[in-house]
Amino acid sequence: MASKSPARPTIYDVAQEAGVSKSLVSLVLNGSDLVSETKRLAVQEAIERLGYRRSRTASNLARHRSHTIGLVVDNFENPWFAPMLHGLRETLAPHGLHVAIREQHISPNHPTAIDEFLESGVDALVVAAEPGHDFADPGVPTVVESTRLHGITGADLVGSDQLTGANLAVEHLANLGHQHIGHISGEGGAAATRRAGFEQAMWARGLEPLVAGRDQDTTEEGGYLGTVELLRRHPQITAVFAANDMMALGARAALREDGRSTPRDCALMGYDNSPVARSRLLDLTTIEPCTHEVGLRAAEALLRRMTEPSAPTLNVQITPRLVVRSSSLPA
């Protein structure tokens, strides 16, 4: 009876021999420059020791990567995410990866953008919108912008420190002498975090936090409706801090309808330093969340996760800064 031939070593055998993941072995076999020289040598030595020969079929299957990173955003009408997109592309393009964008829809009759991306076979995800519910491990490297209400198992967190940003806004207005400062909030994790930061900063200064619009969309219309509510409940306000620049645009319209000019009768601040804030018409004092850097760091986290799948999860917080323009004057 003929003896059996020894089993042909597999890519999993190579990974175990080299003490690395199967994904990292694949990167080495595909000539990726994402792998450190030390780990590349470890894989190559394991290949030689085991006598591993790459299967042509497996090689063809390995090439079926999409080379696409999915970016999920909450609203195409709010251009806050554009700097993040630039940061992602700046870091990922040299590695042959491109970024596709989908707008999130949360509906019982409609799959989320996350589900759609996973079905299309993206290599990784950046989620800069509310996921809609807690997700199990999606099976691809994932970064979540860090203020979202729901989480994704195994995801790295990268974002701007929004509590600090809200404190900067209150500090600026309080230093101008404003004591009756209103905040226009809205739905979602980012708005909730900024609202919490506003309330903490106001109480710390012995001031009452005046908040309206908690259930509004974080849009121009939401800012308008929230400010109408704020003026009805707290007509004594001399300054308004909106949860984002689009809401500040709506807030200005509501202030004008109430007979208040900006900034003479009421100072106005936003958040995001979007093109709306930089326009000569609004010239809005705002908080710069350094979203471009968030994009850079998110891309770096994805590349790290692609080469080291078992690495500890990250929680990276970028420090925002105040941008002063003509919409805020002393009380």
Short mmCIF file of C-alpha atoms in Angstrom, two decimals:
data_model
loop_
_atom_site.label_atom_id
_atom_site.label_comp_id
_atom_site.label_asym_id
_atom_site.label_seq_id
_atom_site.Cartn_x
_atom_site.Cartn_y
_atom_site.Cartn_z
CA MET A 1 0.00 0.00 0.00
CA ALA A 2 1.45 3.34 -1.07
CA SER A 3 2.20 5.79 1.73
CA LYS A 4 0.42 9.13 1.78
CA SER A 5 2.32 12.22 0.65
CA PRO A 6 2.85 14.74 3.44
CA ALA A 7 0.20 17.46 3.49
CA ARG A 8 1.11 20.54 1.54
CA PRO A 9 1.74 23.50 3.91
CA THR A 10 -0.94 26.19 3.82
CA ILE A 11 -0.91 29.92 4.38
CA TYR A 12 -2.27 29.23 7.88
CA ASP A 13 0.76 27.04 8.61
CA VAL A 14 3.03 29.88 7.50
CA ALA A 15 1.16 32.33 9.72
CA GLN A 16 1.48 30.04 12.74
CA GLU A 17 5.17 29.37 12.07
CA ALA A 18 5.93 33.09 11.72
CA GLY A 19 3.74 34.09 14.67
CA VAL A 20 1.65 36.49 12.59
CA SER A 21 -1.86 36.65 11.15
CA LYS A 22 -2.97 35.02 7.90
CA SER A 23 -3.81 38.52 6.59
CA LEU A 24 -0.25 39.67 7.15
CA VAL A 25 1.11 36.64 5.26
CA SER A 26 -1.19 37.59 2.37
CA LEU A 27 0.18 41.13 2.41
CA VAL A 28 3.74 39.80 2.21
CA LEU A 29 2.84 37.46 -0.64
CA ASN A 30 1.23 40.36 -2.52
CA GLY A 31 4.30 42.58 -2.06
CA SER A 32 2.52 45.16 0.11
CA ASP A 33 4.63 47.95 1.59
CA LEU A 34 2.40 48.05 4.70
CA VAL A 35 4.44 45.32 6.42
CA SER A 36 7.45 46.08 8.59
CA GLU A 37 10.78 44.62 7.51
CA THR A 38 11.00 42.49 10.66
CA LYS A 39 7.68 40.78 10.03
CA ARG A 40 8.36 40.44 6.32
CA LEU A 41 11.58 38.56 7.10
CA ALA A 42 9.77 36.35 9.64
CA VAL A 43 7.19 35.36 7.02
CA GLN A 44 9.80 34.73 4.33
CA GLU A 45 11.85 32.55 6.69
CA ALA A 46 8.73 30.56 7.65
CA ILE A 47 7.97 30.03 3.95
CA GLU A 48 11.45 28.64 3.37
CA ARG A 49 11.39 26.36 6.43
CA LEU A 50 8.02 24.88 5.52
CA GLY A 51 8.62 24.73 1.79
CA TYR A 52 5.39 26.62 1.20
CA ARG A 53 4.34 27.09 -2.42
CA ARG A 54 1.54 29.47 -3.22
CA SER A 55 -1.56 27.96 -4.78
CA ARG A 56 -2.45 29.59 -8.08
CA THR A 57 -6.15 29.32 -7.23
CA ALA A 58 -5.63 30.92 -3.83
CA SER A 59 -3.55 33.63 -5.46
CA ASN A 60 -6.34 34.47 -7.85
CA LEU A 61 -8.87 34.60 -5.01
CA ALA A 62 -6.59 36.88 -3.00
CA ARG A 63 -6.63 39.39 -5.81
CA HIS A 64 -10.37 39.81 -5.40
CA ARG A 65 -9.91 42.57 -2.83
CA SER A 66 -11.88 45.67 -3.67
CA HIS A 67 -9.11 48.12 -2.64
CA THR A 68 -12.00 50.29 -1.43
CA ILE A 69 -12.53 51.95 1.93
CA GLY A 70 -16.16 52.78 2.74
CA LEU A 71 -16.85 56.17 4.40
CA VAL A 72 -20.30 56.50 6.00
CA VAL A 73 -21.52 60.07 6.63
CA ASP A 74 -24.79 61.34 8.06
CA ASN A 75 -25.79 64.10 5.66
CA PHE A 76 -24.40 65.13 2.28
CA GLU A 77 -25.88 68.61 2.76
CA ASN A 78 -23.56 69.29 5.71
CA PRO A 79 -20.02 69.61 4.30
CA TRP A 80 -18.26 69.07 7.63
CA PHE A 81 -16.87 65.70 6.46
CA ALA A 82 -14.97 67.09 3.42
CA PRO A 83 -11.68 67.68 5.33
CA MET A 84 -11.93 64.15 6.78
CA LEU A 85 -12.32 62.75 3.27
CA HIS A 86 -9.22 64.66 2.14
CA GLY A 87 -7.22 63.31 5.08
CA LEU A 88 -8.32 59.74 4.36
CA ARG A 89 -7.45 59.98 0.68
CA GLU A 90 -4.12 61.65 1.36
CA THR A 91 -3.01 58.71 3.49
CA LEU A 92 -4.70 55.79 1.70
CA ALA A 93 -4.10 56.67 -1.98
CA PRO A 94 -0.35 55.88 -1.88
CA HIS A 95 -1.31 52.34 -0.80
CA GLY A 96 -3.61 51.82 -3.77
CA LEU A 97 -6.79 52.30 -1.71
CA HIS A 98 -9.62 54.62 -2.72
CA VAL A 99 -12.50 55.96 -0.64
CA ALA A 100 -16.20 55.54 -1.52
CA ILE A 101 -18.90 57.52 0.33
CA ARG A 102 -22.45 56.61 1.30
CA GLU A 103 -25.02 58.63 3.21
CA GLN A 104 -26.49 56.84 6.20
CA HIS A 105 -30.19 55.92 6.18
CA ILE A 106 -31.73 54.49 9.33
CA SER A 107 -35.04 52.91 8.40
CA PRO A 108 -36.63 49.53 9.15
CA ASN A 109 -37.28 49.12 5.42
CA HIS A 110 -33.85 50.20 4.20
CA PRO A 111 -30.42 48.66 4.86
CA THR A 112 -27.93 50.98 6.52
CA ALA A 113 -24.98 52.31 4.57
CA ILE A 114 -22.78 50.06 6.71
CA ASP A 115 -24.73 46.99 5.60
CA GLU A 116 -24.56 48.11 1.97
CA PHE A 117 -20.80 48.59 2.12
CA LEU A 118 -20.25 45.20 3.74
CA GLU A 119 -22.40 43.53 1.10
CA SER A 120 -20.35 45.18 -1.64
CA GLY A 121 -17.11 43.79 -0.18
CA VAL A 122 -15.15 46.86 0.96
CA ASP A 123 -11.77 46.24 2.57
CA ALA A 124 -12.40 48.58 5.54
CA LEU A 125 -14.91 51.06 6.98
CA VAL A 126 -14.84 54.57 8.45
CA VAL A 127 -18.15 55.34 10.18
CA ALA A 128 -18.72 59.07 10.69
CA ALA A 129 -22.49 58.80 11.22
CA GLU A 130 -24.83 57.17 13.69
CA PRO A 131 -24.60 53.39 13.05
CA GLY A 132 -28.28 53.02 13.95
CA HIS A 133 -27.68 50.14 16.34
CA ASP A 134 -24.77 48.31 17.95
CA PHE A 135 -22.95 46.22 15.34
CA ALA A 136 -21.11 42.97 15.92
CA ASP A 137 -17.61 42.69 14.46
CA PRO A 138 -18.13 43.54 10.76
CA GLY A 139 -15.18 41.38 9.71
CA VAL A 140 -13.20 44.26 8.18
CA PRO A 141 -10.97 46.89 9.82
CA THR A 142 -13.28 49.64 11.09
CA VAL A 143 -12.84 53.11 12.56
CA VAL A 144 -15.75 54.91 14.22
CA GLU A 145 -15.78 58.68 14.69
CA SER A 146 -15.76 58.70 18.45
CA THR A 147 -18.94 60.55 19.49
CA ARG A 148 -21.50 58.10 18.10
CA LEU A 149 -24.30 56.73 20.28
CA HIS A 150 -23.83 53.12 19.14
CA GLY A 151 -20.66 51.11 18.81
CA ILE A 152 -19.10 48.53 16.52
CA THR A 153 -17.30 45.61 18.15
CA GLY A 154 -13.56 45.70 17.56
CA ALA A 155 -13.58 49.16 15.97
CA ASP A 156 -10.91 51.76 16.64
CA LEU A 157 -12.15 55.18 17.79
CA VAL A 158 -10.75 58.35 16.27
CA GLY A 159 -12.27 61.80 16.68
CA SER A 160 -12.04 65.37 17.88
CA ASP A 161 -12.36 66.13 21.60
CA GLN A 162 -15.85 67.64 21.51
CA LEU A 163 -16.10 68.27 25.24
CA THR A 164 -13.03 70.49 24.97
CA GLY A 165 -14.49 72.17 21.90
CA ALA A 166 -17.71 73.09 23.69
CA ASN A 167 -15.71 74.42 26.63
CA LEU A 168 -13.72 76.64 24.25
CA ALA A 169 -16.98 78.07 22.92
CA VAL A 170 -18.35 78.87 26.38
CA GLU A 171 -14.99 80.27 27.51
CA HIS A 172 -14.89 82.63 24.51
CA LEU A 173 -18.43 83.94 25.04
CA ALA A 174 -18.05 84.21 28.82
CA ASN A 175 -14.79 86.16 28.40
CA LEU A 176 -16.71 88.60 26.21
CA GLY A 177 -19.02 89.21 29.17
CA HIS A 178 -21.99 87.08 28.12
CA GLN A 179 -23.83 85.45 31.01
CA HIS A 180 -27.10 84.45 29.33
CA ILE A 181 -25.77 82.02 26.73
CA GLY A 182 -28.17 79.76 24.87
CA HIS A 183 -27.25 76.50 23.19
CA ILE A 184 -29.05 75.04 20.16
CA SER A 185 -28.68 71.27 20.29
CA GLY A 186 -30.02 68.38 18.22
CA GLU A 187 -30.20 64.62 17.79
CA GLY A 188 -27.17 62.32 17.56
CA GLY A 189 -24.02 61.55 19.49
CA ALA A 190 -22.00 64.57 18.34
CA ALA A 191 -24.75 66.99 19.37
CA ALA A 192 -25.21 65.17 22.69
CA THR A 193 -21.49 65.38 23.47
CA ARG A 194 -21.33 69.07 22.59
CA ARG A 195 -24.43 69.70 24.71
CA ALA A 196 -22.83 67.91 27.68
CA GLY A 197 -19.66 69.95 27.22
CA PHE A 198 -21.67 73.17 27.09
CA GLU A 199 -23.58 72.32 30.27
CA GLN A 200 -20.41 71.34 32.14
CA ALA A 201 -18.62 74.53 31.07
CA MET A 202 -21.56 76.75 32.05
CA TRP A 203 -22.05 75.19 35.49
CA ALA A 204 -18.28 75.42 36.11
CA ARG A 205 -18.55 79.20 35.61
CA GLY A 206 -21.64 79.55 37.80
CA LEU A 207 -23.88 80.17 34.79
CA GLU A 208 -27.18 78.49 33.97
CA PRO A 209 -27.02 76.42 30.75
CA LEU A 210 -29.98 77.42 28.55
CA VAL A 211 -30.59 74.62 26.04
CA ALA A 212 -33.21 74.17 23.32
CA GLY A 213 -33.73 71.99 20.26
CA ARG A 214 -32.67 68.68 21.77
CA ASP A 215 -34.89 66.71 19.36
CA GLN A 216 -34.15 68.75 16.24
CA ASP A 217 -32.24 67.60 13.17
CA THR A 218 -28.76 69.10 13.10
CA THR A 219 -29.62 71.09 9.97
CA GLU A 220 -30.32 74.73 9.10
CA GLU A 221 -34.03 74.11 9.67
CA GLY A 222 -33.30 72.45 13.01
CA GLY A 223 -31.21 75.45 14.04
CA TYR A 224 -34.02 77.81 13.11
CA LEU A 225 -36.66 75.86 15.05
CA GLY A 226 -34.37 75.38 18.04
CA THR A 227 -33.63 79.12 18.21
CA VAL A 228 -37.33 80.01 18.00
CA GLU A 229 -37.84 77.72 20.99
CA LEU A 230 -34.85 79.22 22.81
CA LEU A 231 -36.02 82.81 22.31
CA ARG A 232 -39.53 81.94 23.50
CA ARG A 233 -38.26 80.28 26.69
CA HIS A 234 -35.25 82.51 27.39
CA PRO A 235 -35.66 85.95 25.80
CA GLN A 236 -32.84 87.30 27.98
CA ILE A 237 -30.09 85.57 25.97
CA THR A 238 -27.27 87.70 24.56
CA ALA A 239 -25.36 84.86 22.83
CA VAL A 240 -26.20 81.65 20.98
CA PHE A 241 -23.87 78.66 20.56
CA ALA A 242 -25.18 76.25 17.93
CA ALA A 243 -24.25 72.55 17.76
CA ASN A 244 -22.86 73.03 14.25
CA ASP A 245 -22.43 75.71 11.60
CA MET A 246 -25.52 74.70 9.61
CA MET A 247 -27.66 75.11 12.73
CA ALA A 248 -26.03 78.50 13.33
CA LEU A 249 -27.21 79.56 9.87
CA GLY A 250 -30.78 78.76 10.87
CA ALA A 251 -30.25 80.45 14.24
CA ARG A 252 -29.27 83.69 12.53
CA ALA A 253 -32.50 83.66 10.53
CA ALA A 254 -34.55 83.17 13.71
CA LEU A 255 -32.68 85.98 15.48
CA ARG A 256 -33.31 88.31 12.54
CA GLU A 257 -37.03 87.49 12.56
CA ASP A 258 -37.06 88.35 16.27
CA GLY A 259 -35.60 91.77 15.48
CA ARG A 260 -32.10 90.97 16.75
CA SER A 261 -29.04 91.70 14.66
CA THR A 262 -25.89 89.60 14.83
CA PRO A 263 -23.57 90.32 16.53
CA ARG A 264 -24.76 93.67 17.94
CA ASP A 265 -27.83 92.33 19.73
CA CYS A 266 -26.81 88.67 20.02
CA ALA A 267 -23.44 87.01 19.52
CA LEU A 268 -23.49 83.80 17.48
CA MET A 269 -21.18 80.77 17.41
CA GLY A 270 -21.16 77.50 15.53
CA TYR A 271 -19.07 74.31 15.42
CA ASP A 272 -17.11 72.60 12.59
CA ASN A 273 -15.48 75.59 10.79
CA SER A 274 -17.25 74.51 7.62
CA PRO A 275 -17.39 76.56 4.38
CA VAL A 276 -20.64 78.06 5.71
CA ALA A 277 -18.76 79.54 8.68
CA ARG A 278 -16.01 80.91 6.46
CA SER A 279 -18.41 82.68 4.08
CA ARG A 280 -18.23 86.49 4.13
CA LEU A 281 -22.00 86.63 4.65
CA LEU A 282 -21.98 84.73 7.95
CA ASP A 283 -18.33 85.20 9.03
CA LEU A 284 -19.07 82.86 11.92
CA THR A 285 -17.02 82.36 15.06
CA THR A 286 -16.77 78.60 15.40
CA ILE A 287 -14.80 75.63 16.68
CA GLU A 288 -12.32 73.99 14.33
CA PRO A 289 -12.44 70.23 15.11
CA CYS A 290 -9.33 69.54 12.99
CA THR A 291 -11.30 67.08 10.87
CA HIS A 292 -8.49 66.75 8.31
CA GLU A 293 -6.23 65.40 11.03
CA VAL A 294 -9.02 63.10 12.17
CA GLY A 295 -9.08 61.70 8.62
CA LEU A 296 -5.31 61.23 8.62
CA ARG A 297 -5.35 59.42 11.96
CA ALA A 298 -8.35 57.30 10.97
CA ALA A 299 -6.52 56.18 7.82
CA GLU A 300 -3.42 55.35 9.84
CA ALA A 301 -5.57 53.30 12.23
CA LEU A 302 -7.05 51.35 9.30
CA LEU A 303 -3.63 50.59 7.82
CA ARG A 304 -2.43 49.44 11.24
CA ARG A 305 -5.48 47.20 11.66
CA MET A 306 -5.00 45.70 8.19
CA THR A 307 -1.46 44.62 9.07
CA GLU A 308 -2.02 43.82 12.76
CA PRO A 309 -5.62 42.56 13.13
CA SER A 310 -5.13 41.56 16.77
CA ALA A 311 -3.59 44.86 17.92
CA PRO A 312 -5.29 46.60 20.88
CA THR A 313 -8.06 48.99 19.89
CA LEU A 314 -7.24 52.68 19.71
CA ASN A 315 -9.05 55.71 21.11
CA VAL A 316 -7.48 58.79 19.53
CA GLN A 317 -8.75 62.27 20.45
CA ILE A 318 -7.63 65.35 18.49
CA THR A 319 -7.65 68.71 20.31
CA PRO A 320 -9.91 71.31 18.62
CA ARG A 321 -9.29 75.06 18.48
CA LEU A 322 -11.29 78.27 18.55
CA VAL A 323 -11.68 80.34 15.36
CA VAL A 324 -12.84 83.91 16.09
CA ARG A 325 -14.68 85.89 13.43
CA SER A 326 -17.03 88.88 13.44
CA SER A 327 -20.20 87.09 14.63
CA SER A 328 -19.22 87.34 18.30
CA LEU A 329 -18.84 90.68 20.09
CA PRO A 330 -18.74 91.63 23.79
CA ALA A 331 -22.08 91.72 25.59
#
